[in-house]
Coordinates of C-alpha atoms and ligand atoms in Angstrom, one line a residue:
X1 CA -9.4 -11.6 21.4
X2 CA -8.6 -8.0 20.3
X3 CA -8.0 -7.5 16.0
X4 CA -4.5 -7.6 15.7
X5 CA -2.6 -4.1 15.5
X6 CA -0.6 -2.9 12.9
X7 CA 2.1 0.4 13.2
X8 CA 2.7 1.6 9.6
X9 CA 5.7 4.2 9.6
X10 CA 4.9 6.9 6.8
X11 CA 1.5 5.5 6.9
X12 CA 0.1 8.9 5.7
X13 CA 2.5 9.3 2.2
X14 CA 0.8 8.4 -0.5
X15 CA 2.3 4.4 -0.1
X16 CA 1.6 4.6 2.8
X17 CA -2.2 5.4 3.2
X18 CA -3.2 2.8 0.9
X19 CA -0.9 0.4 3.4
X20 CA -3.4 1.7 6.2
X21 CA -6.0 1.1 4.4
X22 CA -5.9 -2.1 3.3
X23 CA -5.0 -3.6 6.8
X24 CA -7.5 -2.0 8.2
X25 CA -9.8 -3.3 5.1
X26 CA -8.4 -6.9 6.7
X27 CA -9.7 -5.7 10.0
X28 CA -6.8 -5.3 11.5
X29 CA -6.0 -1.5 14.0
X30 CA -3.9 0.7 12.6
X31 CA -1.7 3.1 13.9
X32 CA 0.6 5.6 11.4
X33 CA 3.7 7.5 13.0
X34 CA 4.0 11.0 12.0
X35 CA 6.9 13.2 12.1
X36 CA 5.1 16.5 12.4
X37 CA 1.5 16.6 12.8
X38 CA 1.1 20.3 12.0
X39 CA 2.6 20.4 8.9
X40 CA 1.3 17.0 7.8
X41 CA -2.2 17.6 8.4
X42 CA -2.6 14.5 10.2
X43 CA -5.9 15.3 11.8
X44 CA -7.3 16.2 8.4
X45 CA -5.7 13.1 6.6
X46 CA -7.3 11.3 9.9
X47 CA -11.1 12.7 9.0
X48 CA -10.6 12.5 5.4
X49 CA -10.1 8.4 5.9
X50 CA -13.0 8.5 8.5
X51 CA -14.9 9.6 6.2
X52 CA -14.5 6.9 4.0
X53 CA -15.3 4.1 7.3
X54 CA -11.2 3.7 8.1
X55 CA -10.6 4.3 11.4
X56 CA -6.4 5.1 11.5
X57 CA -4.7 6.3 14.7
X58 CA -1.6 7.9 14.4
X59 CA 1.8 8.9 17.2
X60 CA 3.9 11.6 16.2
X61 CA 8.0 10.2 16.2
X62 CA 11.1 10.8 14.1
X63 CA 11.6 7.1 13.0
X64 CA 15.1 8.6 12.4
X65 CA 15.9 9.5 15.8
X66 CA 16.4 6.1 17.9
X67 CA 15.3 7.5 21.1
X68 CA 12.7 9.7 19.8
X69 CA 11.5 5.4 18.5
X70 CA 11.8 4.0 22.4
X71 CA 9.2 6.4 24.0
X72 CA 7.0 5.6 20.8
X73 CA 6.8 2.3 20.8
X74 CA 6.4 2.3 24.8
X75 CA 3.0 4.8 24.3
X76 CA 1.8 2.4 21.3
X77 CA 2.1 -0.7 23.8
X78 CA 0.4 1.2 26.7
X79 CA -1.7 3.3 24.3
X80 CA -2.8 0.5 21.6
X81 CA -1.0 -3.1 22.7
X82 CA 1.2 -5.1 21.1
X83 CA 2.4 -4.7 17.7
X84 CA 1.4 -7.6 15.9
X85 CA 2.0 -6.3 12.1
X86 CA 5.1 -3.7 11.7
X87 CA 5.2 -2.0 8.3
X88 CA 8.1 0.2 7.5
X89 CA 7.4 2.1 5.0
X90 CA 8.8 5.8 6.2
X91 CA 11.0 7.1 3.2
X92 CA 12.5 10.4 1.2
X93 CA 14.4 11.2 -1.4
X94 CA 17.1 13.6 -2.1
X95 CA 18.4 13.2 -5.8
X96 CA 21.6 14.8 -6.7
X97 CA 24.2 13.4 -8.9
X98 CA 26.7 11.8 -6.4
X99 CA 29.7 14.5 -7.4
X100 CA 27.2 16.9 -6.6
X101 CA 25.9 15.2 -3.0
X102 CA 25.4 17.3 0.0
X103 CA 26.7 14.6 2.9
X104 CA 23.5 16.3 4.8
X105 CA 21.3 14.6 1.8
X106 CA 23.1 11.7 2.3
X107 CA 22.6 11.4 5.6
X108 CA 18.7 12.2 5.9
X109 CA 18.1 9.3 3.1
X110 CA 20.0 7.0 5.0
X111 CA 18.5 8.1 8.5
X112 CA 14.8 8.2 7.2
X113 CA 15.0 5.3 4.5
X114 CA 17.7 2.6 6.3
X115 CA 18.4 3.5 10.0
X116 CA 14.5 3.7 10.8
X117 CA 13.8 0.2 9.8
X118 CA 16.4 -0.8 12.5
X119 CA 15.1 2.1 15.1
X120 CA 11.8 0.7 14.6
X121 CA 11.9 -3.0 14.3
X122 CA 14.3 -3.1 17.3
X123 CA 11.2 -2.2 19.4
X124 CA 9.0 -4.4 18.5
X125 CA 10.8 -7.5 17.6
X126 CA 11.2 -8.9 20.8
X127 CA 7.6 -8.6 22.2
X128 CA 6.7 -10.2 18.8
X129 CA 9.1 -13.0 19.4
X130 CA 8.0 -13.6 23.3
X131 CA 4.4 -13.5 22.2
X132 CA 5.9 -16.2 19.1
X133 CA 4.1 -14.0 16.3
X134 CA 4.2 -11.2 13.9
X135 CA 4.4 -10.3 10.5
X136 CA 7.3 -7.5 9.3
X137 CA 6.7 -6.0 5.9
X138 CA 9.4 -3.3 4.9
X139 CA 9.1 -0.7 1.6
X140 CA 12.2 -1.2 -0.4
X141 CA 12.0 0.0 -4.3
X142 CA 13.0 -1.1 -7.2
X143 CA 15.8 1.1 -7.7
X144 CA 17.7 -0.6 -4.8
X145 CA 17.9 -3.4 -7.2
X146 CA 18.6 -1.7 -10.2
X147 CA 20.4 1.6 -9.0
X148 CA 19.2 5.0 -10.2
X149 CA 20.6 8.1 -11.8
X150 CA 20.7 10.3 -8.9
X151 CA 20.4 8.3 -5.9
X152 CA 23.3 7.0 -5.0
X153 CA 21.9 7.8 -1.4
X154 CA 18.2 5.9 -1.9
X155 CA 19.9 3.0 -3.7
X156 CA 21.8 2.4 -1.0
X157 CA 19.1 2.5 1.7
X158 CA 16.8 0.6 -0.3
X159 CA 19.2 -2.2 -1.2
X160 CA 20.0 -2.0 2.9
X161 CA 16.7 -2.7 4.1
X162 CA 16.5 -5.9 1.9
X163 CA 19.5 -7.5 3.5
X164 CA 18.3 -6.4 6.9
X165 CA 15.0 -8.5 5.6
X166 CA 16.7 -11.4 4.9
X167 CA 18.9 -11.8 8.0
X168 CA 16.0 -10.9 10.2
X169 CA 14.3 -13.6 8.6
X170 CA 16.4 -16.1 9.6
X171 CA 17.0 -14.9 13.0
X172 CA 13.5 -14.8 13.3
X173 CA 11.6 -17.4 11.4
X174 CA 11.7 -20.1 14.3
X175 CA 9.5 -17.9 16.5
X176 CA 6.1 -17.3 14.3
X177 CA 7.5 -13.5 12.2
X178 CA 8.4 -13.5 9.2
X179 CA 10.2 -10.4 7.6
X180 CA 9.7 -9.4 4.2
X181 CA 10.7 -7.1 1.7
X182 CA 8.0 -5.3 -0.9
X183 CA 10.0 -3.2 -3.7
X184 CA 7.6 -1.2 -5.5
X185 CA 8.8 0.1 -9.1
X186 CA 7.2 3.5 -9.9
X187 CA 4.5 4.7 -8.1
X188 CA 1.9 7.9 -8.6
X189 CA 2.5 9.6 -5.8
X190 CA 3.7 13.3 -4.6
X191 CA 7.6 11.5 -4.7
X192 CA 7.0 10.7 -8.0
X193 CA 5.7 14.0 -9.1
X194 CA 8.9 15.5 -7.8
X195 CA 10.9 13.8 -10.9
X196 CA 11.6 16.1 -13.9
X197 CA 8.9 15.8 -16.0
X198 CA 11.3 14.8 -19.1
X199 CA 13.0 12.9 -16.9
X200 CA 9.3 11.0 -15.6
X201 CA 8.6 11.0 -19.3
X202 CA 11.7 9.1 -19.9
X203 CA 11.0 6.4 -17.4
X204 CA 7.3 5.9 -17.8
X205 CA 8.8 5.0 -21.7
X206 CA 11.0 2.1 -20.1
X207 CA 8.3 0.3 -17.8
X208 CA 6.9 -2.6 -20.1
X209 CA 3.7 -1.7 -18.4
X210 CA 2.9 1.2 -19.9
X211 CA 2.2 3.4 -16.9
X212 CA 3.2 3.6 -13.4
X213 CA 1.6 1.8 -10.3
X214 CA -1.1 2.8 -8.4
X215 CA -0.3 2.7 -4.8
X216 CA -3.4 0.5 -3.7
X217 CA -1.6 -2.1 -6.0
X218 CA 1.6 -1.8 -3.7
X219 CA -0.5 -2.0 -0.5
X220 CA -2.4 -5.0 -1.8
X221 CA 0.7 -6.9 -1.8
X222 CA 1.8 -5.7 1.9
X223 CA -1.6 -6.9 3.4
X224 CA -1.1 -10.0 1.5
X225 CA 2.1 -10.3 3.2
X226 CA 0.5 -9.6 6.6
X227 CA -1.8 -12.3 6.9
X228 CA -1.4 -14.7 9.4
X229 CA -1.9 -17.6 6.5
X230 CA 1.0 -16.3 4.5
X231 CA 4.0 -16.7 7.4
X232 CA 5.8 -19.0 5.5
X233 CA 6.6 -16.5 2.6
X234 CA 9.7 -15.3 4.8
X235 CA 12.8 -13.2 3.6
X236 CA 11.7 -12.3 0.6
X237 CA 11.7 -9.7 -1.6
X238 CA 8.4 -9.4 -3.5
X239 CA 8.9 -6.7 -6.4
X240 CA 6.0 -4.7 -7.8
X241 CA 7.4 -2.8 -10.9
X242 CA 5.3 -3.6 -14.1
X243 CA 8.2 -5.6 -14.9
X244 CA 10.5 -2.6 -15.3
X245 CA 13.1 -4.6 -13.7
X246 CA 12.9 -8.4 -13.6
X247 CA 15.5 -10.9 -11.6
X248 CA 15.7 -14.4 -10.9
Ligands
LIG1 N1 17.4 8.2 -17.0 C1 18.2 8.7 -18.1 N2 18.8 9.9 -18.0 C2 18.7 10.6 -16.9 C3 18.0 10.2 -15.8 C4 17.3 9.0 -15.9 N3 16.6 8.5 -14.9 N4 18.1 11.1 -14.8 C5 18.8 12.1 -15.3 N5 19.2 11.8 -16.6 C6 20.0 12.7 -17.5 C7 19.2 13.9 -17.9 O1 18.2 13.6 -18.9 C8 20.3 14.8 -18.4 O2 20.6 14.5 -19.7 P1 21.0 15.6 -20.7 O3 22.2 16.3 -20.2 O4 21.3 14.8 -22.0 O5 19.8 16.5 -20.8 C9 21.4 14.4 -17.5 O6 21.1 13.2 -16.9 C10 21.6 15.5 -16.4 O7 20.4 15.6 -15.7 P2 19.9 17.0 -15.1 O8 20.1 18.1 -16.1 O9 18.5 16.8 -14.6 O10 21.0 17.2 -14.0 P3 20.8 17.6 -12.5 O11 22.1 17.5 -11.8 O12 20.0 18.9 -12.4 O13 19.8 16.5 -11.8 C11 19.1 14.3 -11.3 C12 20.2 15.1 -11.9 C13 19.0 14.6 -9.8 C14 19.4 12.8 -11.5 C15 17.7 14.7 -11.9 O14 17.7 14.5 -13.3 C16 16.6 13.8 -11.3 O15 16.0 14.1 -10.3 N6 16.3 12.7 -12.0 C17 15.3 11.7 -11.5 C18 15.9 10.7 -10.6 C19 14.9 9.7 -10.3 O16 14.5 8.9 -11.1 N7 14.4 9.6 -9.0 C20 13.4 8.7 -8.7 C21 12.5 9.4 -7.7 S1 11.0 8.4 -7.4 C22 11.5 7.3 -6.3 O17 12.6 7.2 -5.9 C23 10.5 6.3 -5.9 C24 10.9 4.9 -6.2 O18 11.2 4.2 -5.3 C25 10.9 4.4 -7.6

């Protein structure tokens, strides 16, 4: 048989390329969506992990336009196969005070962040449920448990993709998948760069830790999740936050 295939959404942010790494570390294929692959260098980021011995494959697709998700997932099946690992881990920010919110900043967070888990998963959970196997990992954060200054927008998303998690669970548990959530706390990345350094400052202070995540710690945890022997962790929400926020 085949290694099993994994499509990572956002798989080239910074997340997301340790995500693709560390499946493809587990030997499974990888495939990344993209949304532009000019402006995102995808071919570069594609030879950069060559270089290092990760082979990642990548299909350019809006995961925020639902049609644009169809025609995607039908050229990964013909391209690829089946799906047997879905990570969705596509996401933006657009910070602003809610009195001061665009509704267009509203929308793209919601679109990019929320709506493209169900774009996405829509695809590929019913193959995974006629073939009676797959493993759903989706990117939360810890600030759709805690709420953040600023993101009234992200909060929302991210606290929406958990309860998608937990309801796909159920419907889904009974046929092999299991859905779960992964909410990383603060993460060096280019998102994270983009905070006010006073601001960044000010949070870094409040994370027992004493520093932020690296984001091969985040993607550890999602390969974890995408083992075959771990299926019976289901609708969960695994937090990785340096215990910046804790819950019961
Ligand atoms: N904690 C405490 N105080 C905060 C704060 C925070 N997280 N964010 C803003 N404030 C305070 C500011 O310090 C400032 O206080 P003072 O007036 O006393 O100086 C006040 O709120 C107003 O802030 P700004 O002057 O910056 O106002 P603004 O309208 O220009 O911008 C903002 C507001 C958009 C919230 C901006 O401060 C900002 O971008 N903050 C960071 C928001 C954030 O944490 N985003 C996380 C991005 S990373 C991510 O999302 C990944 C993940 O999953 C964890």
């Amino acid at each position: 048989m085949s290694e099993r295939l994994a499509l990572v959404t956002g798989g080239n942010g910074g997340i997301g390329t340790e995500i693709c790494k560390a499946l493809a570390g587990k030997g499974l294929r990888v495939v990344t969506t993209c949304v532009d692959p000019e402006r995102e260098n995808i071919r570069e980021w594609q030879a950069q992990l060559r270089e290092e011995g990760i082979e990642v494959n990548w299909v350019a697709c809006n995961v925020a336009d639902y049609e644009a998700c169809v025609e995607m997932a039908n050229h990964v099946e013909q391209e690829f196969g089946a799906v047997d690992v879905l990570v969705n881990a596509a996401g933006i920010t657009r910070d602003a005070f809610l009195h001061k919110m665009d509704p267009d900043n509203w929308q793209a967070v919601l679109s990019v962040d929320l709506n493209s888990v169900f774009h996405v998963t829509r695809q590929f959970v019913g193959p995974m449920r006629d073939r009676g196997y797959g493993r759903i990992v989706n990117i939360s954060s810890v600030n759709g448990q805690s709420g953040q200054f600023g993101q009234t927008n992200y909060s929302a998303a991210k606290a929406g993709i958990h309860g998608f998690t937990m309801a796909l669970a159920k419907e889904s548990a009974g046929k092999g998948i299991s859905v779960n959530t992964v909410s990383p706390g603060y993460v060096r990345t280019s998102m994270t760069d983009a905070i006010p350094e006073k601001v960044r400052e000010a949070i870094i202070s409040q994370i027992p830790a004493g520093r932020m995540a690296e984001a091969e710690e985040i993607a550890r945890v999602v390969a974890f999740l995408a083992e075959e022997e771990t299926g019976y962790i289901n609708g969960a929400n695994i937090p990785v936050n340096g215990a910046l926020f804790c819950s019961f």
